[in-house]
mmCIF file of C-alpha atoms and ligand atoms in Angstrom:
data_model
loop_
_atom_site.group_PDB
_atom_site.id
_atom_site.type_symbol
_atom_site.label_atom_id
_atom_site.label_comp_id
_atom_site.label_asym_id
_atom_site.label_seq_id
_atom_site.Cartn_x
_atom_site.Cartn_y
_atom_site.Cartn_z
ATOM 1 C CA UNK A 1 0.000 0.000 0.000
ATOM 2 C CA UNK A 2 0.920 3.812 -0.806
ATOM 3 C CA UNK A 3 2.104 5.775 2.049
ATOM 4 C CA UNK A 4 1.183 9.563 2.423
ATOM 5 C CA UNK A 5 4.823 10.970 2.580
ATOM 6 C CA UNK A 6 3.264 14.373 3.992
ATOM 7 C CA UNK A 7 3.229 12.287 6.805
ATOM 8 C CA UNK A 8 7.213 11.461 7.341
ATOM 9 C CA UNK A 9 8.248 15.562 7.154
ATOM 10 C CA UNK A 10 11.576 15.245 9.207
ATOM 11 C CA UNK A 11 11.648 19.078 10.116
ATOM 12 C CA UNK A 12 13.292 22.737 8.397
ATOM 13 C CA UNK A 13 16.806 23.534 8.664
ATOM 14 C CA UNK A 14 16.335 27.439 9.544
ATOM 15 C CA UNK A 15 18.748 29.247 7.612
ATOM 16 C CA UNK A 16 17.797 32.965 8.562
ATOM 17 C CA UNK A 17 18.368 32.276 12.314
ATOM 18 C CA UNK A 18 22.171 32.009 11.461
ATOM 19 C CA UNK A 19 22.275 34.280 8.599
ATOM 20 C CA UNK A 20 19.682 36.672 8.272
ATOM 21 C CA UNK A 21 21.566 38.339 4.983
ATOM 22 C CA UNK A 22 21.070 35.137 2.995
ATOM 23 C CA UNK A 23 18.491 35.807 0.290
ATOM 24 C CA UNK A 24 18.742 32.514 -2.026
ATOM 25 C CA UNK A 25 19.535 28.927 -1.587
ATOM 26 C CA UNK A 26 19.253 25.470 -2.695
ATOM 27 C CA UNK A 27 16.689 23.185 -0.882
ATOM 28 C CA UNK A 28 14.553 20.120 -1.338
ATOM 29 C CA UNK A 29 10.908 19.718 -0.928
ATOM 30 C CA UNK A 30 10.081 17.694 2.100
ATOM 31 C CA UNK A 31 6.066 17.850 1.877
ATOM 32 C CA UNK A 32 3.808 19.776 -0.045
ATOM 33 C CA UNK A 33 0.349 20.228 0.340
ATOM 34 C CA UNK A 34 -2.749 22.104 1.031
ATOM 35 C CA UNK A 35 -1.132 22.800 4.500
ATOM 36 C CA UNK A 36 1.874 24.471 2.264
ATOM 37 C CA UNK A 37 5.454 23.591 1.190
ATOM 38 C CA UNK A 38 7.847 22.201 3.737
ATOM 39 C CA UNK A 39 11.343 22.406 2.807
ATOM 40 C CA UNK A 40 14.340 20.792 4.156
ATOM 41 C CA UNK A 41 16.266 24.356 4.395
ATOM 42 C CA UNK A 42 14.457 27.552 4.579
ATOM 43 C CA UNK A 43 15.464 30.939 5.060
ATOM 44 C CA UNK A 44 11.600 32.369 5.036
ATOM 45 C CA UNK A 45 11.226 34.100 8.358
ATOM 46 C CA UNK A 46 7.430 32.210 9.822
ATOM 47 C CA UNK A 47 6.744 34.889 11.578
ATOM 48 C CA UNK A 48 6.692 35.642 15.246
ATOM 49 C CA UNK A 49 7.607 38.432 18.090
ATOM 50 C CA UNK A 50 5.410 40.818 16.120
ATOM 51 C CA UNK A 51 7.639 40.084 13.063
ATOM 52 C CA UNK A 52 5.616 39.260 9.671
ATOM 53 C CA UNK A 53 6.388 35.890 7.472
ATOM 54 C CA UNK A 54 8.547 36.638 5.015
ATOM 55 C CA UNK A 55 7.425 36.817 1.150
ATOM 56 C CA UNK A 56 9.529 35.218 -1.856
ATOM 57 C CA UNK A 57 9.377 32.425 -4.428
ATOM 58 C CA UNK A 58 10.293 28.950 -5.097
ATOM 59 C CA UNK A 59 11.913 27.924 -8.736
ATOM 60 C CA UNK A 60 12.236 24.726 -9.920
ATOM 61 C CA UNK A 61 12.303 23.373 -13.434
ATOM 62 C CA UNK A 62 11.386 26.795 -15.014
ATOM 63 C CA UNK A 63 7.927 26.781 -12.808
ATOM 64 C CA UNK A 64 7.782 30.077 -10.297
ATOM 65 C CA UNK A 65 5.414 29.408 -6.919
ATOM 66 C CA UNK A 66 5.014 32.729 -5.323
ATOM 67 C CA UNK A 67 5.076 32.586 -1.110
ATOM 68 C CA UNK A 68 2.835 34.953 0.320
ATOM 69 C CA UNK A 69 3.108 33.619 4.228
ATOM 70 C CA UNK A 70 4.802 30.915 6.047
ATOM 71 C CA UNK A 71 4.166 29.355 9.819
ATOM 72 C CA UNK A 72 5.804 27.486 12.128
ATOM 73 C CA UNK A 73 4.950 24.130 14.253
ATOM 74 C CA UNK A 74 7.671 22.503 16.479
ATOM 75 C CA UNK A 75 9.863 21.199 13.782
ATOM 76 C CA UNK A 76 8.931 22.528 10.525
ATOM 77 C CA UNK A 77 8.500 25.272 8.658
ATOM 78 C CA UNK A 78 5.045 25.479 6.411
ATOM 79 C CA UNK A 79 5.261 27.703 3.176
ATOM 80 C CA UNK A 80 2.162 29.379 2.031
ATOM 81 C CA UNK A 81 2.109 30.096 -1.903
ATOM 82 C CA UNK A 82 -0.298 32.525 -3.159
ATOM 83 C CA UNK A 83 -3.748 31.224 -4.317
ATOM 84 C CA UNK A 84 -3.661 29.273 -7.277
ATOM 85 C CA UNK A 85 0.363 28.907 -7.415
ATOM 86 C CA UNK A 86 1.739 25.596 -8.287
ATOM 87 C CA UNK A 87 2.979 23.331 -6.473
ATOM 88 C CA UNK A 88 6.297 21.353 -6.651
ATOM 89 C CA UNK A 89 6.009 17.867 -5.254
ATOM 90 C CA UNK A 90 7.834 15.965 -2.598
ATOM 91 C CA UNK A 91 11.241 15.259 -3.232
ATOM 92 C CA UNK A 92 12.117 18.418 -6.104
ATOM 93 C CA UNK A 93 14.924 20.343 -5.773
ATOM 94 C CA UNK A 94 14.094 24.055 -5.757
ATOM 95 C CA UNK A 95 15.818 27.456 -5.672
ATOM 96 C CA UNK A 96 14.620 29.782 -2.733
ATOM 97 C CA UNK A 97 14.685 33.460 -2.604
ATOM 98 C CA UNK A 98 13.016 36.025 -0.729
ATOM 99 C CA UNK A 99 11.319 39.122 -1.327
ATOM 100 C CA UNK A 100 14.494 41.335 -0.299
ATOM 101 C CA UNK A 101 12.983 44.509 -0.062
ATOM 102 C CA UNK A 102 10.479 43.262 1.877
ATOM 103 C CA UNK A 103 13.140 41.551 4.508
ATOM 104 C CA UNK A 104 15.617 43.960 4.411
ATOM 105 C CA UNK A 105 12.795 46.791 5.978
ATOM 106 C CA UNK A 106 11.128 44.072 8.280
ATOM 107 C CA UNK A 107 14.924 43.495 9.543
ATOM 108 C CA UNK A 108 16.101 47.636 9.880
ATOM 109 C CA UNK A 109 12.198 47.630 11.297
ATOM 110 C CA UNK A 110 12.216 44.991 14.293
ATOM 111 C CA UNK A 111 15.882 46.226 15.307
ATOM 112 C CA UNK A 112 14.363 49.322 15.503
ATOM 113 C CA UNK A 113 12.212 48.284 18.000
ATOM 114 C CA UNK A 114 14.414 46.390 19.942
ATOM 115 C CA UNK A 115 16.589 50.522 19.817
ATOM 116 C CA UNK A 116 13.198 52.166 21.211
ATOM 117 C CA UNK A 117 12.467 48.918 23.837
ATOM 118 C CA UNK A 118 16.138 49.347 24.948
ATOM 119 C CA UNK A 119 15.630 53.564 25.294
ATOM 120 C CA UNK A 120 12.799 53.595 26.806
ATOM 121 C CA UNK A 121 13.846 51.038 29.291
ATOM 122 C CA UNK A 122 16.862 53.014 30.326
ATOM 123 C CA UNK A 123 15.377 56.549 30.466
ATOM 124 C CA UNK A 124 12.160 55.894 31.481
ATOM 125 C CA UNK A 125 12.133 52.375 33.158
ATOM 126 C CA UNK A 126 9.167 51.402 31.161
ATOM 127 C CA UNK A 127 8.157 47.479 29.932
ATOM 128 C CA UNK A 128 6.851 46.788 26.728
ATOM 129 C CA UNK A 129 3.988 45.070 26.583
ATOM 130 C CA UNK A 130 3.509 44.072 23.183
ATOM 131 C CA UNK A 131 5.104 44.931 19.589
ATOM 132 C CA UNK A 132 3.947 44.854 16.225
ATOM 133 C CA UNK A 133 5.307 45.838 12.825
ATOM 134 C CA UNK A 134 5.172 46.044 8.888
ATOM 135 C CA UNK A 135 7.763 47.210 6.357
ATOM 136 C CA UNK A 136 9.268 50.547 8.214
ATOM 137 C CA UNK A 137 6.379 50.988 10.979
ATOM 138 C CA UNK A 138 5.764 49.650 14.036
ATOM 139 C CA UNK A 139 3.862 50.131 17.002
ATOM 140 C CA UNK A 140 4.897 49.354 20.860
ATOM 141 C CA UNK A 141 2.974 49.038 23.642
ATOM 142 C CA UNK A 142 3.570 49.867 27.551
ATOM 143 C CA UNK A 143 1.902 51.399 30.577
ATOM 144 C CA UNK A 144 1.874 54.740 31.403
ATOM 145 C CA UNK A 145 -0.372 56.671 33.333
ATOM 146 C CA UNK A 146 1.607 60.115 32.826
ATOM 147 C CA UNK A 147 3.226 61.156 29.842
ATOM 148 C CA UNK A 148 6.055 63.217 30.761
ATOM 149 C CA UNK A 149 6.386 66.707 29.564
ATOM 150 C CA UNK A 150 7.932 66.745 26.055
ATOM 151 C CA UNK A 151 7.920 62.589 26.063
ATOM 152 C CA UNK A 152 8.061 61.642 22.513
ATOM 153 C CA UNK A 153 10.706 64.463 21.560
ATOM 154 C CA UNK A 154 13.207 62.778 24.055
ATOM 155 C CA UNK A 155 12.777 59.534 23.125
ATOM 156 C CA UNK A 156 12.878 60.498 19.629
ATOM 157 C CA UNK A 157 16.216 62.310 20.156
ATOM 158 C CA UNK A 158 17.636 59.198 22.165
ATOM 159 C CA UNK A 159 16.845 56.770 19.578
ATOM 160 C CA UNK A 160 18.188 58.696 16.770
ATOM 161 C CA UNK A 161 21.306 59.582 18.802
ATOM 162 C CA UNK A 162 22.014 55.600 19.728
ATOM 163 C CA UNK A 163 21.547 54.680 16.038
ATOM 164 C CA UNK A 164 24.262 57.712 15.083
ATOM 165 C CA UNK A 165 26.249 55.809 17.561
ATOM 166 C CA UNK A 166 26.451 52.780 15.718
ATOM 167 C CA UNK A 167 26.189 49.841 18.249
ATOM 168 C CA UNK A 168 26.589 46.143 17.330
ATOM 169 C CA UNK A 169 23.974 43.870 17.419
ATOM 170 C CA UNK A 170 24.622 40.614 18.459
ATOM 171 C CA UNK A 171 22.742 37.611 18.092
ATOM 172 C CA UNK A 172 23.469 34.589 20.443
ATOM 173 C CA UNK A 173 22.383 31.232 22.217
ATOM 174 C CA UNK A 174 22.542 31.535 26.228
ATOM 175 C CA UNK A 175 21.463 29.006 28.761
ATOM 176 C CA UNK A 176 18.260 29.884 30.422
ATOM 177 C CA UNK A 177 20.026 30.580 33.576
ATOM 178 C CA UNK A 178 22.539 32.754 32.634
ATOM 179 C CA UNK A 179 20.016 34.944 30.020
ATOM 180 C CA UNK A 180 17.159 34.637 32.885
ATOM 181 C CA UNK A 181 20.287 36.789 34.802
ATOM 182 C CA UNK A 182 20.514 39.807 33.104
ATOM 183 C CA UNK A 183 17.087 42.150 34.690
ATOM 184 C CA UNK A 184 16.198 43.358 31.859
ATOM 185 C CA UNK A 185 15.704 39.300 30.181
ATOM 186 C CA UNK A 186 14.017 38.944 33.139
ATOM 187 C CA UNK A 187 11.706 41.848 33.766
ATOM 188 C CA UNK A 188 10.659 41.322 30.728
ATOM 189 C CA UNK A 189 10.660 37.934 29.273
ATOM 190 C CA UNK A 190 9.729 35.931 32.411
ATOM 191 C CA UNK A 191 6.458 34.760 31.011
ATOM 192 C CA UNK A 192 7.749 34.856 27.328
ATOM 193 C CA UNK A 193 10.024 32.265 27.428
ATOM 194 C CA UNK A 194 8.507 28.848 27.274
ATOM 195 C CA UNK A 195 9.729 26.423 29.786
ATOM 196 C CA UNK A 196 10.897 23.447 28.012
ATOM 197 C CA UNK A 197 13.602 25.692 26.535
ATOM 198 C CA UNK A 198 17.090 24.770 27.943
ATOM 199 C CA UNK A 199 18.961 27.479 25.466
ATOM 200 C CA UNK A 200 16.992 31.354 24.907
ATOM 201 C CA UNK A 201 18.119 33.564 21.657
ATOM 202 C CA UNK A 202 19.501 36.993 23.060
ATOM 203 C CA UNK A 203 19.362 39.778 20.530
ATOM 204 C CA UNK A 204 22.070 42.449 21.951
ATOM 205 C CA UNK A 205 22.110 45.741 20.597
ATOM 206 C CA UNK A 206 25.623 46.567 22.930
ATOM 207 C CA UNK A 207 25.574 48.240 25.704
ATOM 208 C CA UNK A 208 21.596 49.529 25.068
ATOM 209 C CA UNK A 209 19.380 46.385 24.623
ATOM 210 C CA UNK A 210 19.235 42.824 25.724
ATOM 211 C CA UNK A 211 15.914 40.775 24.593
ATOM 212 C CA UNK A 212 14.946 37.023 24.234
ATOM 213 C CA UNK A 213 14.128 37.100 20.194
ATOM 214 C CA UNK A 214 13.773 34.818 17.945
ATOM 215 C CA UNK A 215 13.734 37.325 14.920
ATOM 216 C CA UNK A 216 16.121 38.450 12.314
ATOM 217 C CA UNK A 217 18.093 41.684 12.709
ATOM 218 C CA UNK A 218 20.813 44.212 10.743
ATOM 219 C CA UNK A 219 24.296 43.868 12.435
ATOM 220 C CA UNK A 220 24.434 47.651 13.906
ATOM 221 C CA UNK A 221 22.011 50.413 14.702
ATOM 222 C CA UNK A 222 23.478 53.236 11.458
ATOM 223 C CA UNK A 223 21.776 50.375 9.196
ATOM 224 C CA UNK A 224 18.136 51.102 11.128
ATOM 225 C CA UNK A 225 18.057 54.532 8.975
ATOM 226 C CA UNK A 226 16.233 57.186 10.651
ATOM 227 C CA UNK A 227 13.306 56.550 13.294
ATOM 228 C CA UNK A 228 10.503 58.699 13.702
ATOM 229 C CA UNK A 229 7.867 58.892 16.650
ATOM 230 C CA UNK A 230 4.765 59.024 14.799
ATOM 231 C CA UNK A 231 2.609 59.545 17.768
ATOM 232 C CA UNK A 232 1.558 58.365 21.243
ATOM 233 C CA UNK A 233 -1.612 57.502 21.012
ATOM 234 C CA UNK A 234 -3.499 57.113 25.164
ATOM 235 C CA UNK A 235 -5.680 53.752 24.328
ATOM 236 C CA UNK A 236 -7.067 54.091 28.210
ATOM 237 C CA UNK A 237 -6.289 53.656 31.729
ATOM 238 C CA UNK A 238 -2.493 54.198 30.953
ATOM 239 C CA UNK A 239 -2.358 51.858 28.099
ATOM 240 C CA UNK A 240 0.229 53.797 25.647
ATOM 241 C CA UNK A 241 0.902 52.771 22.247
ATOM 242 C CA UNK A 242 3.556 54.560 20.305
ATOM 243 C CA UNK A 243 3.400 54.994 16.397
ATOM 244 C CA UNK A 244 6.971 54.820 14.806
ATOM 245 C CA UNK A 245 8.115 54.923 11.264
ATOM 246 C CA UNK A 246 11.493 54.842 9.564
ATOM 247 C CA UNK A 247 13.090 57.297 7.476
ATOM 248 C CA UNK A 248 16.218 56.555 5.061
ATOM 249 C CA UNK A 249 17.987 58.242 7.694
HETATM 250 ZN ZN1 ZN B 1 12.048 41.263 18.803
#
């Protein structure tokens, strides 16, 4: 008897959480189905910590699938084509490449973030509740029942003068222990984290920012561009969110 092979997926190499610069590569297809396309190395972000999937397309045999999405279970990473795209079967070798554009703001975009979480943190000891964000704009959410006098010019000012000063960002594995040490991992990642994990991902913008991430970043704050406080919008009993956008710098 037949056996469904969408059944024996063996799990995605993740290629972007080692080298988020890599923008094509040679892969084989796993599964493919109408859950999506598992390959056995991928470099399509799935999405997660208010980061968007990543877009791009898959070539094989002079055929073009457009990827629109992708999500993640445990061990594998699903591919979402557009509707109506076809798609390769199980075992052909393909060309991946993503939708650089596309990456390249998402990545300038969520460091951003992690700039403005680390800021706002220092000067104003506040904890970010949530995060969101699309090519060059973001939102980020936090209590705070006052808003100082002239709040979003200063932390406007702060995060444009810590991406002038050009710090590193550094992307590492850290046992739980030791990341669950530094206060600001803790403070704010406690429930974050889940608890199986014996290893967290630290994104370190140095000397500003330390956050458990699983995202993909540029390798120092002058590549964020320019960062603009759209507004601070009051959403009710101190719930703040704050509008930002990017500027080529
Ligand atoms: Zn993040």
């Amino acid at each position: 008897m037949g056996r469904d092979t969408s059944l024996t997926v063996v799990g995605t190499l993740r290629l972007e959480l080692t080298d988020p610069t890599l923008r094509e590569w040679e892969a084989t297809v796993l599964a493919s189905g109408p859950d999506g396309i598992v390959l056995d190395r991928s470099a399509f972000y799935p999405g997660g910590g208010g980061q968007p999937p990543d877009h791009g397309v898959l070539l094989w045999g002079g055929v073009q699938t457009r990827i629109e999405g992708a999500r993640k279970t445990a061990d594998e990473v699903y591919l979402l084509p557009a509707d109506g795209e076809p798609l390769p079967p199980s075992g052909t070798a393909v060309r991946g490449a993503l939708d650089d554009p596309r990456r390249s703001a998402l990545m300038r975009t969520h460091s951003a973030l992690h700039l403005l979480n680390g800021v706002v943190y220092r000067d104003f000891d506040l904890l970010v509740t949530s995060a969101g964000m699309e090519p060059l704009e973001g939102r980020m959410d936090f209590d705070l029942p006052q808003v100082p006098e002239g709040f979003r010019d200063a932390v406007q000012a702060a995060c444009n003068a810590e991406i002038a000063a050009d710090r590193q960002i550094v992307v590492r594995a850290m046992p739980r222990e030791e990341a669950f040490a530094i206060e600001q991992v803790a403070r704010a990642a406690r429930d974050l984290v889940p608890a199986h994990l014996t290893e967290v991902r630290i994104v370190d913008i140095v000397g500003l920012d330390v956050e458990a991430d699983g995202g993909t970043h540029v390798a120092s704050t002058k590549q964020i561009g320019g960062l603009e406080i759209v507004k601070v919008e009051n959403k009710g009993k101190g719930f703040r969110r704050l509008r930002v956008r990017l500027t080529d710098g």
